[in-house]
Amino acid sequence: MTDAFVLHQIQGSNVWANDGERLGLVGEVHLDRATGQPVWITVDLGLFDTGEHYVPLAAARRDGQDIFVNYSKDQISDSPGANPENPLSPEEEAVLMDYYGLRTAR
């Protein structure tokens, strides 16, 4: 993860999908267990989509108070659920990584 993602600077930022649609605000920020760097954010997609969805910061970029992620709103909306109020378990993170195509074949 780049230095562009500093915890206190990204909380509350606007999140934008790769198709230009505004998704909502950053809710929670989850850190990598080994490095302590932000690797996941959660975003509330709005009135009709209850709950927060995990979005990886991989390939995302920050511009001021905006974060542009590399995923569409539909892809994020369909992502596997996990409780953002608790730390991601290794199993939940593995499911999310598979869903977003972040794990390489062994």
Short mmCIF file of N, CA, C and O in Angstrom, two decimals:
data_model
loop_
_atom_site.label_atom_id
_atom_site.label_comp_id
_atom_site.label_asym_id
_atom_site.label_seq_id
_atom_site.Cartn_x
_atom_site.Cartn_y
_atom_site.Cartn_z
N MET A 1 0.85 -1.18 0.00
CA MET A 1 0.00 0.00 0.00
C MET A 1 0.89 1.24 0.00
O MET A 1 1.91 1.27 0.65
N THR A 2 0.46 2.25 -0.69
CA THR A 2 1.24 3.46 -0.79
C THR A 2 1.01 4.36 0.41
O THR A 2 0.07 4.19 1.17
N ASP A 3 1.87 5.34 0.55
CA ASP A 3 1.72 6.32 1.63
C ASP A 3 0.49 7.20 1.45
O ASP A 3 0.13 7.95 2.33
N ALA A 4 -0.17 7.10 0.29
CA ALA A 4 -1.35 7.93 0.03
C ALA A 4 -2.51 7.58 0.95
O ALA A 4 -3.42 8.36 1.11
N PHE A 5 -2.48 6.40 1.56
CA PHE A 5 -3.58 5.98 2.41
C PHE A 5 -3.16 6.02 3.87
O PHE A 5 -2.63 5.06 4.40
N VAL A 6 -3.38 7.15 4.49
CA VAL A 6 -3.09 7.34 5.90
C VAL A 6 -4.43 7.29 6.63
O VAL A 6 -5.37 7.99 6.26
N LEU A 7 -4.48 6.45 7.66
CA LEU A 7 -5.74 6.15 8.34
C LEU A 7 -6.58 7.38 8.65
O LEU A 7 -7.73 7.47 8.25
N HIS A 8 -6.03 8.34 9.34
CA HIS A 8 -6.84 9.49 9.76
C HIS A 8 -7.25 10.37 8.59
O HIS A 8 -8.17 11.17 8.71
N GLN A 9 -6.60 10.23 7.46
CA GLN A 9 -6.95 11.04 6.30
C GLN A 9 -8.02 10.41 5.43
O GLN A 9 -8.68 11.11 4.68
N ILE A 10 -8.20 9.09 5.53
CA ILE A 10 -9.17 8.46 4.63
C ILE A 10 -10.53 8.21 5.28
O ILE A 10 -11.52 8.09 4.58
N GLN A 11 -10.59 8.18 6.61
CA GLN A 11 -11.88 7.98 7.25
C GLN A 11 -12.80 9.14 6.89
O GLN A 11 -12.42 10.30 6.99
N GLY A 12 -14.01 8.81 6.45
CA GLY A 12 -14.98 9.84 6.07
C GLY A 12 -14.81 10.36 4.65
O GLY A 12 -15.58 11.21 4.22
N SER A 13 -13.83 9.83 3.90
CA SER A 13 -13.64 10.26 2.51
C SER A 13 -14.78 9.77 1.63
O SER A 13 -15.42 8.76 1.92
N ASN A 14 -15.02 10.46 0.53
CA ASN A 14 -15.97 10.01 -0.49
C ASN A 14 -15.33 8.86 -1.26
O ASN A 14 -14.15 8.92 -1.60
N VAL A 15 -16.12 7.83 -1.55
CA VAL A 15 -15.64 6.70 -2.33
C VAL A 15 -16.36 6.68 -3.66
O VAL A 15 -17.58 6.81 -3.72
N TRP A 16 -15.57 6.53 -4.73
CA TRP A 16 -16.10 6.55 -6.09
C TRP A 16 -15.79 5.22 -6.78
O TRP A 16 -14.69 4.69 -6.67
N ALA A 17 -16.76 4.68 -7.50
CA ALA A 17 -16.59 3.44 -8.26
C ALA A 17 -15.80 3.72 -9.54
O ALA A 17 -15.66 4.87 -9.96
N ASN A 18 -15.33 2.65 -10.17
CA ASN A 18 -14.55 2.82 -11.40
C ASN A 18 -15.38 3.30 -12.58
O ASN A 18 -14.84 3.68 -13.60
N ASP A 19 -16.70 3.30 -12.44
CA ASP A 19 -17.57 3.82 -13.49
C ASP A 19 -17.99 5.27 -13.22
O ASP A 19 -18.85 5.81 -13.89
N GLY A 20 -17.36 5.91 -12.21
CA GLY A 20 -17.63 7.30 -11.90
C GLY A 20 -18.77 7.55 -10.95
O GLY A 20 -19.08 8.70 -10.64
N GLU A 21 -19.41 6.50 -10.47
CA GLU A 21 -20.54 6.67 -9.56
C GLU A 21 -20.05 6.83 -8.12
O GLU A 21 -19.20 6.07 -7.66
N ARG A 22 -20.61 7.80 -7.41
CA ARG A 22 -20.27 7.99 -6.00
C ARG A 22 -20.94 6.89 -5.20
O ARG A 22 -22.14 6.66 -5.32
N LEU A 23 -20.14 6.21 -4.36
CA LEU A 23 -20.66 5.09 -3.58
C LEU A 23 -21.14 5.51 -2.20
O LEU A 23 -22.12 4.99 -1.69
N GLY A 24 -20.43 6.39 -1.56
CA GLY A 24 -20.74 6.80 -0.20
C GLY A 24 -19.46 7.20 0.51
O GLY A 24 -18.45 7.49 -0.13
N LEU A 25 -19.51 7.21 1.84
CA LEU A 25 -18.36 7.61 2.64
C LEU A 25 -17.66 6.40 3.24
O LEU A 25 -18.29 5.38 3.52
N VAL A 26 -16.36 6.53 3.43
CA VAL A 26 -15.61 5.48 4.12
C VAL A 26 -16.15 5.36 5.53
O VAL A 26 -16.26 6.35 6.25
N GLY A 27 -16.51 4.14 5.92
CA GLY A 27 -16.97 3.87 7.27
C GLY A 27 -15.80 3.43 8.14
O GLY A 27 -15.21 4.20 8.87
N GLU A 28 -15.45 2.16 7.99
CA GLU A 28 -14.35 1.57 8.75
C GLU A 28 -13.13 1.40 7.86
O GLU A 28 -13.25 1.27 6.64
N VAL A 29 -11.98 1.39 8.48
CA VAL A 29 -10.73 1.11 7.78
C VAL A 29 -10.09 -0.08 8.47
O VAL A 29 -9.95 -0.09 9.70
N HIS A 30 -9.77 -1.11 7.69
CA HIS A 30 -9.17 -2.31 8.25
C HIS A 30 -7.73 -2.42 7.78
O HIS A 30 -7.43 -2.21 6.60
N LEU A 31 -6.86 -2.77 8.72
CA LEU A 31 -5.42 -2.78 8.47
C LEU A 31 -4.91 -4.19 8.22
O LEU A 31 -5.46 -5.16 8.74
N ASP A 32 -3.85 -4.28 7.45
CA ASP A 32 -3.16 -5.54 7.24
C ASP A 32 -2.54 -5.97 8.56
O ASP A 32 -1.91 -5.17 9.26
N ARG A 33 -2.70 -7.24 8.92
CA ARG A 33 -2.18 -7.74 10.20
C ARG A 33 -0.66 -7.65 10.28
O ARG A 33 -0.10 -7.42 11.33
N ALA A 34 0.01 -7.86 9.16
CA ALA A 34 1.48 -7.89 9.16
C ALA A 34 2.10 -6.50 9.08
O ALA A 34 3.07 -6.22 9.76
N THR A 35 1.53 -5.63 8.25
CA THR A 35 2.16 -4.33 8.00
C THR A 35 1.52 -3.17 8.74
O THR A 35 2.13 -2.12 8.88
N GLY A 36 0.26 -3.33 9.16
CA GLY A 36 -0.45 -2.23 9.79
C GLY A 36 -0.95 -1.18 8.81
O GLY A 36 -1.47 -0.15 9.21
N GLN A 37 -0.82 -1.44 7.51
CA GLN A 37 -1.26 -0.49 6.49
C GLN A 37 -2.73 -0.71 6.15
O GLN A 37 -3.21 -1.85 6.17
N PRO A 38 -3.47 0.35 5.83
CA PRO A 38 -4.87 0.19 5.42
C PRO A 38 -4.97 -0.64 4.14
O PRO A 38 -4.27 -0.36 3.16
N VAL A 39 -5.80 -1.68 4.16
CA VAL A 39 -5.98 -2.52 2.97
C VAL A 39 -7.45 -2.68 2.59
O VAL A 39 -7.75 -3.01 1.45
N TRP A 40 -8.36 -2.47 3.51
CA TRP A 40 -9.79 -2.58 3.26
C TRP A 40 -10.50 -1.36 3.84
O TRP A 40 -10.11 -0.87 4.90
N ILE A 41 -11.52 -0.90 3.15
CA ILE A 41 -12.42 0.11 3.70
C ILE A 41 -13.84 -0.46 3.60
O ILE A 41 -14.09 -1.39 2.83
N THR A 42 -14.72 0.09 4.38
CA THR A 42 -16.13 -0.25 4.22
C THR A 42 -16.85 1.00 3.73
O THR A 42 -16.45 2.13 4.01
N VAL A 43 -17.92 0.76 2.98
CA VAL A 43 -18.73 1.86 2.46
C VAL A 43 -20.19 1.45 2.52
O VAL A 43 -20.55 0.30 2.27
N ASP A 44 -21.03 2.40 2.93
CA ASP A 44 -22.48 2.24 2.96
C ASP A 44 -22.99 2.74 1.62
O ASP A 44 -22.78 3.90 1.27
N LEU A 45 -23.66 1.88 0.85
CA LEU A 45 -24.05 2.24 -0.51
C LEU A 45 -25.36 3.01 -0.61
O LEU A 45 -25.76 3.38 -1.70
N GLY A 46 -26.02 3.26 0.50
CA GLY A 46 -27.21 4.10 0.41
C GLY A 46 -28.45 3.52 1.05
O GLY A 46 -28.42 2.49 1.71
N LEU A 47 -29.56 4.19 0.81
CA LEU A 47 -30.83 3.89 1.47
C LEU A 47 -31.34 2.47 1.22
O LEU A 47 -31.86 1.83 2.11
N PHE A 48 -31.24 1.99 0.01
CA PHE A 48 -31.84 0.71 -0.33
C PHE A 48 -30.89 -0.47 -0.14
O PHE A 48 -31.28 -1.62 -0.31
N ASP A 49 -29.66 -0.19 0.20
CA ASP A 49 -28.67 -1.25 0.41
C ASP A 49 -28.17 -1.11 1.84
O ASP A 49 -27.27 -0.34 2.14
N THR A 50 -28.79 -1.85 2.74
CA THR A 50 -28.44 -1.74 4.15
C THR A 50 -27.13 -2.45 4.43
O THR A 50 -26.79 -3.44 3.79
N GLY A 51 -26.40 -1.93 5.35
CA GLY A 51 -25.12 -2.52 5.74
C GLY A 51 -23.97 -1.93 4.95
O GLY A 51 -24.14 -1.27 3.92
N GLU A 52 -22.80 -2.17 5.46
CA GLU A 52 -21.58 -1.69 4.81
C GLU A 52 -20.93 -2.82 4.04
O GLU A 52 -21.05 -3.98 4.40
N HIS A 53 -20.24 -2.47 2.98
CA HIS A 53 -19.57 -3.44 2.12
C HIS A 53 -18.07 -3.19 2.16
O HIS A 53 -17.62 -2.04 2.16
N TYR A 54 -17.31 -4.28 2.17
CA TYR A 54 -15.85 -4.17 2.12
C TYR A 54 -15.38 -3.89 0.71
O TYR A 54 -15.89 -4.48 -0.25
N VAL A 55 -14.42 -2.99 0.61
CA VAL A 55 -13.81 -2.65 -0.67
C VAL A 55 -12.30 -2.64 -0.47
O VAL A 55 -11.80 -1.99 0.45
N PRO A 56 -11.56 -3.35 -1.32
CA PRO A 56 -10.10 -3.34 -1.18
C PRO A 56 -9.52 -2.02 -1.67
O PRO A 56 -10.03 -1.40 -2.59
N LEU A 57 -8.44 -1.61 -1.04
CA LEU A 57 -7.73 -0.42 -1.48
C LEU A 57 -6.69 -0.74 -2.56
O LEU A 57 -6.05 0.17 -3.07
N ALA A 58 -6.56 -2.03 -2.91
CA ALA A 58 -5.63 -2.41 -3.97
C ALA A 58 -6.01 -1.67 -5.25
O ALA A 58 -7.17 -1.65 -5.65
N ALA A 59 -5.05 -1.01 -5.87
CA ALA A 59 -5.22 -0.26 -7.12
C ALA A 59 -6.11 0.97 -6.96
O ALA A 59 -6.52 1.56 -7.96
N ALA A 60 -6.44 1.35 -5.74
CA ALA A 60 -7.24 2.57 -5.52
C ALA A 60 -6.29 3.77 -5.50
O ALA A 60 -5.09 3.63 -5.28
N ARG A 61 -6.87 4.92 -5.73
CA ARG A 61 -6.08 6.15 -5.62
C ARG A 61 -6.87 7.18 -4.83
O ARG A 61 -8.10 7.17 -4.82
N ARG A 62 -6.13 8.05 -4.16
CA ARG A 62 -6.75 9.09 -3.35
C ARG A 62 -6.44 10.44 -3.98
O ARG A 62 -5.33 10.70 -4.41
N ASP A 63 -7.45 11.29 -4.03
CA ASP A 63 -7.29 12.66 -4.52
C ASP A 63 -8.03 13.56 -3.54
O ASP A 63 -9.26 13.66 -3.57
N GLY A 64 -7.29 14.15 -2.62
CA GLY A 64 -7.90 14.97 -1.57
C GLY A 64 -8.78 14.11 -0.69
O GLY A 64 -8.33 13.12 -0.13
N GLN A 65 -10.06 14.45 -0.58
CA GLN A 65 -11.01 13.69 0.24
C GLN A 65 -11.80 12.67 -0.59
O GLN A 65 -12.84 12.19 -0.14
N ASP A 66 -11.29 12.31 -1.76
CA ASP A 66 -11.95 11.33 -2.61
C ASP A 66 -11.05 10.11 -2.79
O ASP A 66 -9.83 10.25 -2.97
N ILE A 67 -11.65 8.93 -2.73
CA ILE A 67 -10.94 7.69 -3.00
C ILE A 67 -11.63 7.04 -4.20
O ILE A 67 -12.85 6.85 -4.20
N PHE A 68 -10.84 6.72 -5.20
CA PHE A 68 -11.34 6.11 -6.42
C PHE A 68 -10.91 4.65 -6.42
O PHE A 68 -9.71 4.36 -6.47
N VAL A 69 -11.89 3.74 -6.30
CA VAL A 69 -11.58 2.31 -6.23
C VAL A 69 -11.69 1.69 -7.62
O VAL A 69 -12.29 2.27 -8.53
N ASN A 70 -11.15 0.51 -7.75
CA ASN A 70 -11.07 -0.16 -9.04
C ASN A 70 -12.22 -1.15 -9.27
O ASN A 70 -12.05 -2.15 -9.96
N TYR A 71 -13.39 -0.87 -8.69
CA TYR A 71 -14.51 -1.79 -8.76
C TYR A 71 -15.80 -1.02 -9.02
O TYR A 71 -15.92 0.15 -8.65
N SER A 72 -16.77 -1.69 -9.64
CA SER A 72 -18.06 -1.05 -9.92
C SER A 72 -18.97 -1.13 -8.69
O SER A 72 -18.77 -1.95 -7.79
N LYS A 73 -20.00 -0.29 -8.70
CA LYS A 73 -20.98 -0.32 -7.61
C LYS A 73 -21.66 -1.68 -7.53
O LYS A 73 -21.87 -2.22 -6.45
N ASP A 74 -22.00 -2.26 -8.68
CA ASP A 74 -22.65 -3.57 -8.69
C ASP A 74 -21.75 -4.64 -8.08
O ASP A 74 -22.20 -5.48 -7.31
N GLN A 75 -20.47 -4.61 -8.44
CA GLN A 75 -19.54 -5.61 -7.90
C GLN A 75 -19.43 -5.46 -6.38
O GLN A 75 -19.45 -6.45 -5.65
N ILE A 76 -19.35 -4.24 -5.90
CA ILE A 76 -19.25 -4.00 -4.46
C ILE A 76 -20.55 -4.39 -3.76
O ILE A 76 -20.54 -5.04 -2.71
N SER A 77 -21.68 -4.05 -4.37
CA SER A 77 -22.98 -4.38 -3.79
C SER A 77 -23.18 -5.89 -3.66
O SER A 77 -23.81 -6.35 -2.72
N ASP A 78 -22.64 -6.66 -4.59
CA ASP A 78 -22.79 -8.12 -4.58
C ASP A 78 -21.70 -8.83 -3.77
O ASP A 78 -21.67 -10.06 -3.73
N SER A 79 -20.81 -8.08 -3.13
CA SER A 79 -19.69 -8.69 -2.42
C SER A 79 -20.17 -9.49 -1.21
O SER A 79 -21.23 -9.21 -0.65
N PRO A 80 -19.38 -10.50 -0.81
CA PRO A 80 -19.74 -11.31 0.37
C PRO A 80 -19.82 -10.43 1.62
O PRO A 80 -19.04 -9.50 1.78
N GLY A 81 -20.74 -10.74 2.48
CA GLY A 81 -20.92 -9.96 3.69
C GLY A 81 -19.93 -10.34 4.79
O GLY A 81 -19.45 -11.46 4.86
N ALA A 82 -19.61 -9.37 5.59
CA ALA A 82 -18.79 -9.55 6.79
C ALA A 82 -19.17 -8.41 7.72
O ALA A 82 -19.57 -7.34 7.26
N ASN A 83 -19.07 -8.63 9.01
CA ASN A 83 -19.45 -7.60 9.97
C ASN A 83 -18.32 -6.57 10.10
O ASN A 83 -17.27 -6.88 10.65
N PRO A 84 -18.52 -5.35 9.62
CA PRO A 84 -17.46 -4.36 9.65
C PRO A 84 -17.12 -3.85 11.05
O PRO A 84 -16.11 -3.17 11.23
N GLU A 85 -17.95 -4.16 12.04
CA GLU A 85 -17.65 -3.70 13.40
C GLU A 85 -16.61 -4.56 14.08
O GLU A 85 -16.07 -4.18 15.12
N ASN A 86 -16.31 -5.73 13.51
CA ASN A 86 -15.29 -6.63 14.06
C ASN A 86 -14.13 -6.71 13.08
O ASN A 86 -14.32 -6.54 11.88
N PRO A 87 -12.94 -7.02 13.57
CA PRO A 87 -11.83 -7.22 12.64
C PRO A 87 -12.15 -8.37 11.68
O PRO A 87 -12.84 -9.32 12.05
N LEU A 88 -11.68 -8.25 10.46
CA LEU A 88 -11.86 -9.33 9.50
C LEU A 88 -11.11 -10.56 9.97
O LEU A 88 -9.95 -10.48 10.31
N SER A 89 -11.78 -11.69 9.96
CA SER A 89 -11.09 -12.94 10.27
C SER A 89 -10.28 -13.33 9.03
O SER A 89 -10.59 -12.90 7.91
N PRO A 90 -9.26 -14.16 9.21
CA PRO A 90 -8.51 -14.62 8.03
C PRO A 90 -9.42 -15.32 7.01
O PRO A 90 -9.22 -15.17 5.80
N GLU A 91 -10.43 -16.04 7.48
CA GLU A 91 -11.34 -16.73 6.57
C GLU A 91 -12.19 -15.73 5.78
O GLU A 91 -12.39 -15.87 4.58
N GLU A 92 -12.73 -14.70 6.48
CA GLU A 92 -13.52 -13.68 5.79
C GLU A 92 -12.67 -12.93 4.76
O GLU A 92 -13.11 -12.66 3.66
N GLU A 93 -11.45 -12.61 5.16
CA GLU A 93 -10.57 -11.89 4.24
C GLU A 93 -10.25 -12.74 3.01
O GLU A 93 -10.22 -12.23 1.90
N ALA A 94 -10.05 -14.04 3.20
CA ALA A 94 -9.77 -14.93 2.07
C ALA A 94 -10.96 -14.96 1.10
O ALA A 94 -10.77 -14.92 -0.13
N VAL A 95 -12.17 -15.02 1.64
CA VAL A 95 -13.37 -15.03 0.79
C VAL A 95 -13.45 -13.72 0.00
O VAL A 95 -13.72 -13.72 -1.21
N LEU A 96 -13.22 -12.60 0.67
CA LEU A 96 -13.25 -11.30 -0.01
C LEU A 96 -12.15 -11.19 -1.07
O LEU A 96 -12.37 -10.68 -2.17
N MET A 97 -10.96 -11.67 -0.74
CA MET A 97 -9.86 -11.61 -1.70
C MET A 97 -10.17 -12.45 -2.94
O MET A 97 -9.90 -12.03 -4.06
N ASP A 98 -10.75 -13.63 -2.74
CA ASP A 98 -11.16 -14.45 -3.88
C ASP A 98 -12.21 -13.73 -4.71
O ASP A 98 -12.14 -13.70 -5.94
N TYR A 99 -13.20 -13.14 -4.03
CA TYR A 99 -14.28 -12.45 -4.73
C TYR A 99 -13.74 -11.32 -5.60
O TYR A 99 -14.15 -11.15 -6.74
N TYR A 100 -12.82 -10.53 -5.06
CA TYR A 100 -12.28 -9.39 -5.79
C TYR A 100 -11.10 -9.77 -6.69
O TYR A 100 -10.51 -8.90 -7.34
N GLY A 101 -10.74 -11.06 -6.74
CA GLY A 101 -9.67 -11.51 -7.62
C GLY A 101 -8.29 -11.06 -7.18
O GLY A 101 -7.41 -10.82 -8.02
N LEU A 102 -8.07 -10.97 -5.87
CA LEU A 102 -6.80 -10.47 -5.35
C LEU A 102 -5.81 -11.56 -4.98
O LEU A 102 -4.66 -11.26 -4.67
N ARG A 103 -6.25 -12.80 -4.97
CA ARG A 103 -5.34 -13.89 -4.62
C ARG A 103 -4.84 -14.54 -5.89
O ARG A 103 -5.61 -14.78 -6.81
N THR A 104 -3.57 -14.85 -5.90
CA THR A 104 -2.99 -15.53 -7.06
C THR A 104 -3.04 -17.03 -6.83
O THR A 104 -3.05 -17.50 -5.70
N ALA A 105 -3.10 -17.76 -7.91
CA ALA A 105 -3.13 -19.22 -7.81
C ALA A 105 -1.83 -19.72 -7.24
O ALA A 105 -0.76 -19.20 -7.51
N ARG A 106 -1.92 -20.75 -6.41
CA ARG A 106 -0.72 -21.31 -5.80
C ARG A 106 -0.15 -22.37 -6.70
O ARG A 106 -0.74 -23.08 -7.37
#
